[in-house]
C-alpha cells in the first residue's frame, strides 16, 4: 500500500545533551535528506550532566530541568528534529516498565529505519549503559507480533552506537565513519545551545575534525573535513564483499 510517511531515524539519548555531542551531525544530515528524525531524551541530565548550572546561586533540580529542557529543545530545532522527554532522572537513570512501554510505542509509531543510542559498556557513566539496554529491549518488544495488536510490529532496524567520551575504555570499535562536513555548521550551532556543558563544544569540534581525517584515510573523499564514528550492533546485509 502506498504511503506518504517519510522514512524515520529514532535516537534514544540518556541525557538531554548526549544526542548533540555524539550524533548531531547524523541527525542534521538525515533531517536535511527529508527523514523524520525523532529524539527521545530519557532524562534531562539535571544532576550529573549540568555542571555549568550548578555553579549558579539558588539552583534547584526543577530549575536545572527547565534549563536543560530549553537547551535541548533549541538544539533539536537547530538540527531540524523533533524531541520528547521522559524525565526519568539521572545519576542514576532508571528505566521502569512504564518508560519502556513509552519507548516501545515510540518505536512502533515511528517505524525507524535506524536506531541510534549509546554503547553497551561505559564504565564512567552507567546511565549510558541503561539507555543502551533499554533501546535493545524496546526494539525486541516492539518486534513482537503479539504486543499491542492495535499497532504494527517493528521491523529490524539497525542499531548504531555513537561514540562515547572515552572510547578506548568502552570497547568502542567504529565500523562506520559518517561524513558530516556539509552539516557541521548546524551541529556546531546545536552544541552552542548547550550552555550547561559549554566546555564540551571545542572537544567535540576537535573530535569531528580528527574523525574527518580518518574518514579520508579510509577511502573517503578528500573534501571530508568532519565525521562522526559509529559501531553497528547487528550485521549489515549485502550482495557484495565490501
C-alpha atoms as an extended CHARMM CRD file, in Angstrom:
* protein
*
       242  EXT
         1         1  UNK       CA              0.0000000000        0.0000000000        0.0000000000  PROA      1               0.0000000000
         2         2  UNK       CA              1.3980000000        3.4150000000       -0.9130000000  PROA      2               0.0000000000
         3         3  UNK       CA              2.2340000000        5.7440000000        1.9500000000  PROA      3               0.0000000000
         4         4  UNK       CA              3.3840000000        9.3380000000        2.2230000000  PROA      4               0.0000000000
         5         5  UNK       CA              5.1530000000        8.6770000000        5.5140000000  PROA      5               0.0000000000
         6         6  UNK       CA              8.7520000000        9.8850000000        5.4820000000  PROA      6               0.0000000000
         7         7  UNK       CA             11.4690000000        7.3970000000        6.4680000000  PROA      7               0.0000000000
         8         8  UNK       CA             12.4860000000        7.7680000000       10.0930000000  PROA      8               0.0000000000
         9         9  UNK       CA             15.5130000000        7.8090000000       12.3630000000  PROA      9               0.0000000000
        10        10  UNK       CA             14.9790000000        7.4600000000       16.1190000000  PROA      10              0.0000000000
        11        11  UNK       CA             17.5020000000        8.3540000000       18.8270000000  PROA      11              0.0000000000
        12        12  UNK       CA             17.3980000000        7.1790000000       22.4410000000  PROA      12              0.0000000000
        13        13  UNK       CA             19.5620000000        9.5850000000       24.4380000000  PROA      13              0.0000000000
        14        14  UNK       CA             20.2870000000        9.0570000000       28.1200000000  PROA      14              0.0000000000
        15        15  UNK       CA             20.6050000000       12.7680000000       28.8560000000  PROA      15              0.0000000000
        16        16  UNK       CA             19.4400000000       15.9210000000       27.1420000000  PROA      16              0.0000000000
        17        17  UNK       CA             22.8190000000       16.7640000000       25.6280000000  PROA      17              0.0000000000
        18        18  UNK       CA             24.1230000000       13.3760000000       24.5400000000  PROA      18              0.0000000000
        19        19  UNK       CA             22.3860000000       13.3180000000       21.1720000000  PROA      19              0.0000000000
        20        20  UNK       CA             24.0130000000       16.6200000000       20.2000000000  PROA      20              0.0000000000
        21        21  UNK       CA             27.6430000000       15.8500000000       21.0600000000  PROA      21              0.0000000000
        22        22  UNK       CA             27.6410000000       12.3260000000       19.7050000000  PROA      22              0.0000000000
        23        23  UNK       CA             25.1570000000       12.2740000000       16.8220000000  PROA      23              0.0000000000
        24        24  UNK       CA             24.2280000000       15.8660000000       15.9780000000  PROA      24              0.0000000000
        25        25  UNK       CA             25.8210000000       15.6500000000       12.5500000000  PROA      25              0.0000000000
        26        26  UNK       CA             23.9560000000       12.4790000000       11.6130000000  PROA      26              0.0000000000
        27        27  UNK       CA             20.6660000000       13.9430000000       12.8010000000  PROA      27              0.0000000000
        28        28  UNK       CA             21.1170000000       17.1790000000       10.8640000000  PROA      28              0.0000000000
        29        29  UNK       CA             22.1980000000       15.2390000000        7.7740000000  PROA      29              0.0000000000
        30        30  UNK       CA             19.1790000000       12.9560000000        7.7880000000  PROA      30              0.0000000000
        31        31  UNK       CA             16.7650000000       15.7720000000        8.6100000000  PROA      31              0.0000000000
        32        32  UNK       CA             18.1640000000       17.6060000000        5.5790000000  PROA      32              0.0000000000
        33        33  UNK       CA             17.5480000000       14.4780000000        3.4770000000  PROA      33              0.0000000000
        34        34  UNK       CA             13.8500000000       14.5630000000        4.4090000000  PROA      34              0.0000000000
        35        35  UNK       CA             13.8290000000       11.9260000000        7.1340000000  PROA      35              0.0000000000
        36        36  UNK       CA             11.5170000000       12.1830000000       10.1170000000  PROA      36              0.0000000000
        37        37  UNK       CA             14.2030000000       12.4200000000       12.8060000000  PROA      37              0.0000000000
        38        38  UNK       CA             12.9930000000       11.9390000000       16.3750000000  PROA      38              0.0000000000
        39        39  UNK       CA             14.8450000000       12.1520000000       19.6860000000  PROA      39              0.0000000000
        40        40  UNK       CA             13.7950000000       10.5970000000       22.9770000000  PROA      40              0.0000000000
        41        41  UNK       CA             15.6700000000       12.0080000000       25.9680000000  PROA      41              0.0000000000
        42        42  UNK       CA             15.3300000000        9.6460000000       28.9010000000  PROA      42              0.0000000000
        43        43  UNK       CA             16.4180000000       12.3380000000       31.3550000000  PROA      43              0.0000000000
        44        44  UNK       CA             17.3590000000       15.9980000000       31.4290000000  PROA      44              0.0000000000
        45        45  UNK       CA             20.7590000000       15.2380000000       32.9270000000  PROA      45              0.0000000000
        46        46  UNK       CA             19.8530000000       17.6120000000       35.7110000000  PROA      46              0.0000000000
        47        47  UNK       CA             22.0980000000       16.1230000000       38.4050000000  PROA      47              0.0000000000
        48        48  UNK       CA             25.2550000000       14.9270000000       36.7550000000  PROA      48              0.0000000000
        49        49  UNK       CA             25.2220000000       16.4930000000       33.2850000000  PROA      49              0.0000000000
        50        50  UNK       CA             24.6920000000       20.1570000000       34.1850000000  PROA      50              0.0000000000
        51        51  UNK       CA             27.9840000000       21.3430000000       35.5970000000  PROA      51              0.0000000000
        52        52  UNK       CA             27.5360000000       24.9270000000       34.4590000000  PROA      52              0.0000000000
        53        53  UNK       CA             24.1090000000       25.2480000000       36.0300000000  PROA      53              0.0000000000
        54        54  UNK       CA             25.1460000000       24.0830000000       39.4850000000  PROA      54              0.0000000000
        55        55  UNK       CA             27.6910000000       26.8980000000       39.7220000000  PROA      55              0.0000000000
        56        56  UNK       CA             24.7980000000       29.3650000000       39.8420000000  PROA      56              0.0000000000
        57        57  UNK       CA             23.3810000000       30.5620000000       43.1310000000  PROA      57              0.0000000000
        58        58  UNK       CA             19.9510000000       29.2420000000       44.0200000000  PROA      58              0.0000000000
        59        59  UNK       CA             19.9870000000       26.3580000000       41.5410000000  PROA      59              0.0000000000
        60        60  UNK       CA             17.4270000000       23.5970000000       42.1720000000  PROA      60              0.0000000000
        61        61  UNK       CA             16.6100000000       20.3300000000       40.4390000000  PROA      61              0.0000000000
        62        62  UNK       CA             13.4810000000       21.8020000000       38.8770000000  PROA      62              0.0000000000
        63        63  UNK       CA             15.3380000000       24.8630000000       37.6180000000  PROA      63              0.0000000000
        64        64  UNK       CA             18.0490000000       22.6170000000       36.1930000000  PROA      64              0.0000000000
        65        65  UNK       CA             15.4420000000       20.5080000000       34.4260000000  PROA      65              0.0000000000
        66        66  UNK       CA             13.7610000000       23.5730000000       32.9490000000  PROA      66              0.0000000000
        67        67  UNK       CA             17.0650000000       24.9340000000       31.6950000000  PROA      67              0.0000000000
        68        68  UNK       CA             18.2290000000       21.6260000000       30.1940000000  PROA      68              0.0000000000
        69        69  UNK       CA             14.8730000000       21.0860000000       28.5170000000  PROA      69              0.0000000000
        70        70  UNK       CA             15.0480000000       24.5310000000       26.9180000000  PROA      70              0.0000000000
        71        71  UNK       CA             18.6390000000       23.9500000000       25.7730000000  PROA      71              0.0000000000
        72        72  UNK       CA             17.8540000000       20.5480000000       24.2770000000  PROA      72              0.0000000000
        73        73  UNK       CA             14.7530000000       21.8510000000       22.5120000000  PROA      73              0.0000000000
        74        74  UNK       CA             16.7860000000       24.6770000000       20.9770000000  PROA      74              0.0000000000
        75        75  UNK       CA             19.4830000000       22.2100000000       19.8960000000  PROA      75              0.0000000000
        76        76  UNK       CA             16.9100000000       19.9050000000       18.3120000000  PROA      76              0.0000000000
        77        77  UNK       CA             15.4200000000       22.8530000000       16.4310000000  PROA      77              0.0000000000
        78        78  UNK       CA             18.8950000000       23.7630000000       15.1480000000  PROA      78              0.0000000000
        79        79  UNK       CA             19.3020000000       20.2010000000       13.8590000000  PROA      79              0.0000000000
        80        80  UNK       CA             15.8190000000       20.0890000000       12.3200000000  PROA      80              0.0000000000
        81        81  UNK       CA             14.4810000000       17.2770000000       14.5160000000  PROA      81              0.0000000000
        82        82  UNK       CA             11.6380000000       16.6370000000       16.9370000000  PROA      82              0.0000000000
        83        83  UNK       CA             12.3130000000       15.8380000000       20.5890000000  PROA      83              0.0000000000
        84        84  UNK       CA             10.4770000000       14.3560000000       23.5730000000  PROA      84              0.0000000000
        85        85  UNK       CA             11.4480000000       13.8950000000       27.2170000000  PROA      85              0.0000000000
        86        86  UNK       CA             10.6310000000       11.0930000000       29.6530000000  PROA      86              0.0000000000
        87        87  UNK       CA             12.0880000000       12.7820000000       32.7790000000  PROA      87              0.0000000000
        88        88  UNK       CA             13.3930000000        9.5560000000       34.3690000000  PROA      88              0.0000000000
        89        89  UNK       CA             16.1160000000       11.2400000000       36.3940000000  PROA      89              0.0000000000
        90        90  UNK       CA             19.8540000000       10.8070000000       36.0780000000  PROA      90              0.0000000000
        91        91  UNK       CA             22.7470000000        9.6030000000       38.2190000000  PROA      91              0.0000000000
        92        92  UNK       CA             21.2260000000        7.0780000000       38.3270000000  PROA      92              0.0000000000
        93        93  UNK       CA             18.9580000000        6.6890000000       35.3040000000  PROA      93              0.0000000000
        94        94  UNK       CA             16.3180000000        4.0170000000       35.9070000000  PROA      94              0.0000000000
        95        95  UNK       CA             14.1110000000        2.8760000000       33.0390000000  PROA      95              0.0000000000
        96        96  UNK       CA             10.9840000000        1.3620000000       34.5940000000  PROA      96              0.0000000000
        97        97  UNK       CA              8.2350000000       -0.6630000000       32.9210000000  PROA      97              0.0000000000
        98        98  UNK       CA              6.1150000000        2.3810000000       32.0920000000  PROA      98              0.0000000000
        99        99  UNK       CA              9.0600000000        4.1350000000       30.4630000000  PROA      99              0.0000000000
       100       100  UNK       CA              9.9190000000        1.0250000000       28.4640000000  PROA      100             0.0000000000
       101       101  UNK       CA              6.3300000000        0.8910000000       27.1960000000  PROA      101             0.0000000000
       102       102  UNK       CA              6.6460000000        4.5070000000       26.0520000000  PROA      102             0.0000000000
       103       103  UNK       CA              9.8420000000        3.7560000000       24.1460000000  PROA      103             0.0000000000
       104       104  UNK       CA              8.2340000000        0.7100000000       22.5250000000  PROA      104             0.0000000000
       105       105  UNK       CA              5.2200000000        2.7950000000       21.4950000000  PROA      105             0.0000000000
       106       106  UNK       CA              7.5140000000        5.4480000000       20.0310000000  PROA      106             0.0000000000
       107       107  UNK       CA              9.3760000000        2.8290000000       18.0020000000  PROA      107             0.0000000000
       108       108  UNK       CA              6.1640000000        1.3200000000       16.6530000000  PROA      108             0.0000000000
       109       109  UNK       CA              4.7810000000        4.7310000000       15.7760000000  PROA      109             0.0000000000
       110       110  UNK       CA              7.9610000000        5.9410000000       14.0340000000  PROA      110             0.0000000000
       111       111  UNK       CA              8.9180000000        2.6190000000       12.3810000000  PROA      111             0.0000000000
       112       112  UNK       CA             12.5290000000        3.8420000000       12.1240000000  PROA      112             0.0000000000
       113       113  UNK       CA             14.9930000000        2.5800000000        9.5600000000  PROA      113             0.0000000000
       114       114  UNK       CA             17.7640000000        3.0230000000       12.1190000000  PROA      114             0.0000000000
       115       115  UNK       CA             18.0800000000        3.4800000000       15.8750000000  PROA      115             0.0000000000
       116       116  UNK       CA             20.8950000000        5.4870000000       17.4520000000  PROA      116             0.0000000000
       117       117  UNK       CA             21.9560000000        5.1300000000       21.0740000000  PROA      117             0.0000000000
       118       118  UNK       CA             24.8500000000        4.7080000000       23.4920000000  PROA      118             0.0000000000
       119       119  UNK       CA             27.4360000000        1.9530000000       23.7980000000  PROA      119             0.0000000000
       120       120  UNK       CA             26.6950000000       -1.0820000000       25.9530000000  PROA      120             0.0000000000
       121       121  UNK       CA             29.5210000000       -0.7000000000       28.4730000000  PROA      121             0.0000000000
       122       122  UNK       CA             30.6190000000        2.7590000000       29.5740000000  PROA      122             0.0000000000
       123       123  UNK       CA             32.4270000000        2.3830000000       32.9330000000  PROA      123             0.0000000000
       124       124  UNK       CA             32.3360000000        6.1370000000       33.5450000000  PROA      124             0.0000000000
       125       125  UNK       CA             28.6150000000        6.6540000000       33.0690000000  PROA      125             0.0000000000
       126       126  UNK       CA             26.2700000000        3.7670000000       33.7950000000  PROA      126             0.0000000000
       127       127  UNK       CA             23.3060000000        5.8580000000       32.6520000000  PROA      127             0.0000000000
       128       128  UNK       CA             24.5820000000        5.3160000000       29.1200000000  PROA      128             0.0000000000
       129       129  UNK       CA             24.5380000000        1.5520000000       29.6370000000  PROA      129             0.0000000000
       130       130  UNK       CA             20.9500000000        1.7510000000       30.8790000000  PROA      130             0.0000000000
       131       131  UNK       CA             19.9360000000        3.6700000000       27.7400000000  PROA      131             0.0000000000
       132       132  UNK       CA             21.6210000000        1.0810000000       25.5200000000  PROA      132             0.0000000000
       133       133  UNK       CA             19.8740000000       -1.8050000000       27.2540000000  PROA      133             0.0000000000
       134       134  UNK       CA             16.5060000000       -0.0220000000       27.1590000000  PROA      134             0.0000000000
       135       135  UNK       CA             16.9120000000        0.5620000000       23.4140000000  PROA      135             0.0000000000
       136       136  UNK       CA             17.6630000000       -3.0790000000       22.6360000000  PROA      136             0.0000000000
       137       137  UNK       CA             14.9220000000       -4.3650000000       24.9250000000  PROA      137             0.0000000000
       138       138  UNK       CA             12.3640000000       -1.9350000000       23.4900000000  PROA      138             0.0000000000
       139       139  UNK       CA             13.3980000000       -2.9560000000       19.9610000000  PROA      139             0.0000000000
       140       140  UNK       CA             12.8050000000       -6.6120000000       20.8940000000  PROA      140             0.0000000000
       141       141  UNK       CA              9.3850000000       -5.9330000000       22.4010000000  PROA      141             0.0000000000
       142       142  UNK       CA              8.3820000000       -3.6550000000       19.5120000000  PROA      142             0.0000000000
       143       143  UNK       CA              9.0810000000       -6.5280000000       17.0880000000  PROA      143             0.0000000000
       144       144  UNK       CA              6.7520000000       -8.9380000000       18.8860000000  PROA      144             0.0000000000
       145       145  UNK       CA              3.6740000000       -9.7650000000       16.8070000000  PROA      145             0.0000000000
       146       146  UNK       CA              1.5820000000      -10.2950000000       19.9290000000  PROA      146             0.0000000000
       147       147  UNK       CA              2.4170000000       -6.9550000000       21.5360000000  PROA      147             0.0000000000
       148       148  UNK       CA             -0.3170000000       -4.2920000000       21.2970000000  PROA      148             0.0000000000
       149       149  UNK       CA             -2.3200000000       -5.5780000000       18.3520000000  PROA      149             0.0000000000
       150       150  UNK       CA             -3.5570000000       -2.0400000000       17.6200000000  PROA      150             0.0000000000
       151       151  UNK       CA             -0.1030000000       -1.0940000000       16.2920000000  PROA      151             0.0000000000
       152       152  UNK       CA              2.2290000000       -2.6150000000       13.7160000000  PROA      152             0.0000000000
       153       153  UNK       CA              5.3010000000       -4.5860000000       14.7660000000  PROA      153             0.0000000000
       154       154  UNK       CA              8.6870000000       -3.0370000000       14.2050000000  PROA      154             0.0000000000
       155       155  UNK       CA             10.9230000000       -4.4750000000       11.5010000000  PROA      155             0.0000000000
       156       156  UNK       CA             14.6320000000       -4.9960000000       12.0540000000  PROA      156             0.0000000000
       157       157  UNK       CA             16.2280000000       -1.5360000000       12.1970000000  PROA      157             0.0000000000
       158       158  UNK       CA             19.9750000000       -1.3680000000       12.5830000000  PROA      158             0.0000000000
       159       159  UNK       CA             21.1840000000       -0.0730000000       15.9500000000  PROA      159             0.0000000000
       160       160  UNK       CA             24.1580000000        2.2560000000       15.7240000000  PROA      160             0.0000000000
       161       161  UNK       CA             26.1080000000        3.0600000000       18.8610000000  PROA      161             0.0000000000
       162       162  UNK       CA             27.5270000000        6.5690000000       18.8250000000  PROA      162             0.0000000000
       163       163  UNK       CA             30.9700000000        7.4110000000       20.1060000000  PROA      163             0.0000000000
       164       164  UNK       CA             31.4360000000        7.6330000000       23.8900000000  PROA      164             0.0000000000
       165       165  UNK       CA             33.5990000000       10.2810000000       25.5220000000  PROA      165             0.0000000000
       166       166  UNK       CA             36.4550000000        7.8460000000       26.1790000000  PROA      166             0.0000000000
       167       167  UNK       CA             36.0350000000        5.1400000000       23.5160000000  PROA      167             0.0000000000
       168       168  UNK       CA             39.1290000000        3.1450000000       24.4100000000  PROA      168             0.0000000000
       169       169  UNK       CA             37.6080000000        2.3990000000       27.8360000000  PROA      169             0.0000000000
       170       170  UNK       CA             34.2550000000        1.3230000000       26.3880000000  PROA      170             0.0000000000
       171       171  UNK       CA             35.2260000000       -1.3070000000       23.8450000000  PROA      171             0.0000000000
       172       172  UNK       CA             34.1080000000        1.0500000000       21.0890000000  PROA      172             0.0000000000
       173       173  UNK       CA             35.3360000000       -0.1410000000       17.6840000000  PROA      173             0.0000000000
       174       174  UNK       CA             33.8380000000        2.1000000000       14.9900000000  PROA      174             0.0000000000
       175       175  UNK       CA             32.8990000000        0.4470000000       11.7170000000  PROA      175             0.0000000000
       176       176  UNK       CA             31.2220000000        3.4870000000       10.1970000000  PROA      176             0.0000000000
       177       177  UNK       CA             32.6900000000        6.9610000000        9.7050000000  PROA      177             0.0000000000
       178       178  UNK       CA             29.8760000000        9.2680000000        8.6160000000  PROA      178             0.0000000000
       179       179  UNK       CA             30.7500000000       12.3730000000        6.6100000000  PROA      179             0.0000000000
       180       180  UNK       CA             29.0140000000       15.3220000000        8.3050000000  PROA      180             0.0000000000
       181       181  UNK       CA             31.0150000000       18.1050000000        6.6500000000  PROA      181             0.0000000000
       182       182  UNK       CA             28.0140000000       19.6100000000        4.8760000000  PROA      182             0.0000000000
       183       183  UNK       CA             26.0360000000       19.9960000000        8.1090000000  PROA      183             0.0000000000
       184       184  UNK       CA             28.7670000000       20.6140000000       10.6510000000  PROA      184             0.0000000000
       185       185  UNK       CA             27.7670000000       24.2530000000       10.9740000000  PROA      185             0.0000000000
       186       186  UNK       CA             24.3480000000       23.0840000000       12.1590000000  PROA      186             0.0000000000
       187       187  UNK       CA             25.9240000000       20.6720000000       14.6370000000  PROA      187             0.0000000000
       188       188  UNK       CA             28.1400000000       23.4660000000       15.9490000000  PROA      188             0.0000000000
       189       189  UNK       CA             25.0880000000       25.7270000000       16.3570000000  PROA      189             0.0000000000
       190       190  UNK       CA             23.2720000000       22.9540000000       18.2500000000  PROA      190             0.0000000000
       191       191  UNK       CA             26.2840000000       22.3610000000       20.5030000000  PROA      191             0.0000000000
       192       192  UNK       CA             26.4100000000       26.0320000000       21.3230000000  PROA      192             0.0000000000
       193       193  UNK       CA             22.8140000000       25.8050000000       22.5990000000  PROA      193             0.0000000000
       194       194  UNK       CA             24.0220000000       23.6030000000       25.4760000000  PROA      194             0.0000000000
       195       195  UNK       CA             25.2910000000       26.2600000000       27.8480000000  PROA      195             0.0000000000
       196       196  UNK       CA             25.2450000000       23.9120000000       30.8440000000  PROA      196             0.0000000000
       197       197  UNK       CA             28.0450000000       21.8970000000       29.1780000000  PROA      197             0.0000000000
       198       198  UNK       CA             29.7490000000       24.5770000000       27.1160000000  PROA      198             0.0000000000
       199       199  UNK       CA             33.1660000000       23.1120000000       27.9750000000  PROA      199             0.0000000000
       200       200  UNK       CA             32.4230000000       20.2420000000       25.5550000000  PROA      200             0.0000000000
       201       201  UNK       CA             31.9240000000       22.3250000000       22.4050000000  PROA      201             0.0000000000
       202       202  UNK       CA             35.5890000000       22.5430000000       21.4660000000  PROA      202             0.0000000000
       203       203  UNK       CA             36.2240000000       18.9150000000       22.4440000000  PROA      203             0.0000000000
       204       204  UNK       CA             33.5850000000       17.6010000000       20.0350000000  PROA      204             0.0000000000
       205       205  UNK       CA             34.6060000000       20.0460000000       17.3380000000  PROA      205             0.0000000000
       206       206  UNK       CA             38.1500000000       18.6820000000       17.5380000000  PROA      206             0.0000000000
       207       207  UNK       CA             36.8640000000       15.0900000000       17.6180000000  PROA      207             0.0000000000
       208       208  UNK       CA             34.8130000000       15.6910000000       14.4860000000  PROA      208             0.0000000000
       209       209  UNK       CA             37.9030000000       17.0220000000       12.7450000000  PROA      209             0.0000000000
       210       210  UNK       CA             40.0030000000       14.0040000000       13.7760000000  PROA      210             0.0000000000
       211       211  UNK       CA             37.3280000000       11.5840000000       12.5960000000  PROA      211             0.0000000000
       212       212  UNK       CA             37.2070000000       13.5280000000        9.3300000000  PROA      212             0.0000000000
       213       213  UNK       CA             40.9190000000       12.9180000000        8.8120000000  PROA      213             0.0000000000
       214       214  UNK       CA             40.3650000000        9.2180000000        9.4950000000  PROA      214             0.0000000000
       215       215  UNK       CA             37.4500000000        9.1030000000        7.0400000000  PROA      215             0.0000000000
       216       216  UNK       CA             39.6960000000       10.3940000000        4.2630000000  PROA      216             0.0000000000
       217       217  UNK       CA             42.4130000000        7.9420000000        5.2870000000  PROA      217             0.0000000000
       218       218  UNK       CA             39.8830000000        5.0960000000        4.9940000000  PROA      218             0.0000000000
       219       219  UNK       CA             38.9470000000        5.8770000000        1.4220000000  PROA      219             0.0000000000
       220       220  UNK       CA             36.5610000000        8.7900000000        1.8170000000  PROA      220             0.0000000000
       221       221  UNK       CA             36.5320000000       11.8660000000       -0.3870000000  PROA      221             0.0000000000
       222       222  UNK       CA             39.3560000000       14.3320000000        0.2110000000  PROA      222             0.0000000000
       223       223  UNK       CA             36.7170000000       17.0030000000        0.8060000000  PROA      223             0.0000000000
       224       224  UNK       CA             35.6820000000       15.4110000000        4.1250000000  PROA      224             0.0000000000
       225       225  UNK       CA             36.5520000000       17.7690000000        6.9780000000  PROA      225             0.0000000000
       226       226  UNK       CA             34.2850000000       16.4280000000        9.7450000000  PROA      226             0.0000000000
       227       227  UNK       CA             32.9070000000       12.9770000000       10.5280000000  PROA      227             0.0000000000
       228       228  UNK       CA             31.1940000000       11.0350000000       13.3140000000  PROA      228             0.0000000000
       229       229  UNK       CA             32.0470000000        7.4790000000       14.3380000000  PROA      229             0.0000000000
       230       230  UNK       CA             29.5040000000        4.6990000000       14.8920000000  PROA      230             0.0000000000
       231       231  UNK       CA             29.5620000000        0.9970000000       15.7240000000  PROA      231             0.0000000000
       232       232  UNK       CA             26.8350000000       -1.3050000000       14.4320000000  PROA      232             0.0000000000
       233       233  UNK       CA             25.1870000000       -3.7950000000       16.7980000000  PROA      233             0.0000000000
       234       234  UNK       CA             23.8730000000       -6.0890000000       14.0630000000  PROA      234             0.0000000000
       235       235  UNK       CA             25.4290000000       -7.2750000000       10.7810000000  PROA      235             0.0000000000
       236       236  UNK       CA             24.5530000000       -5.4820000000        7.5880000000  PROA      236             0.0000000000
       237       237  UNK       CA             23.1870000000       -7.4550000000        4.6370000000  PROA      237             0.0000000000
       238       238  UNK       CA             24.5570000000       -7.0020000000        1.1370000000  PROA      238             0.0000000000
       239       239  UNK       CA             25.2900000000       -8.6510000000       -2.1810000000  PROA      239             0.0000000000
       240       240  UNK       CA             28.9820000000       -7.7920000000       -2.4580000000  PROA      240             0.0000000000
       241       241  UNK       CA             32.1010000000       -8.1960000000       -0.3270000000  PROA      241             0.0000000000
       242       242  UNK       CA             32.9370000000       -4.6530000000        0.7070000000  PROA      242             0.0000000000
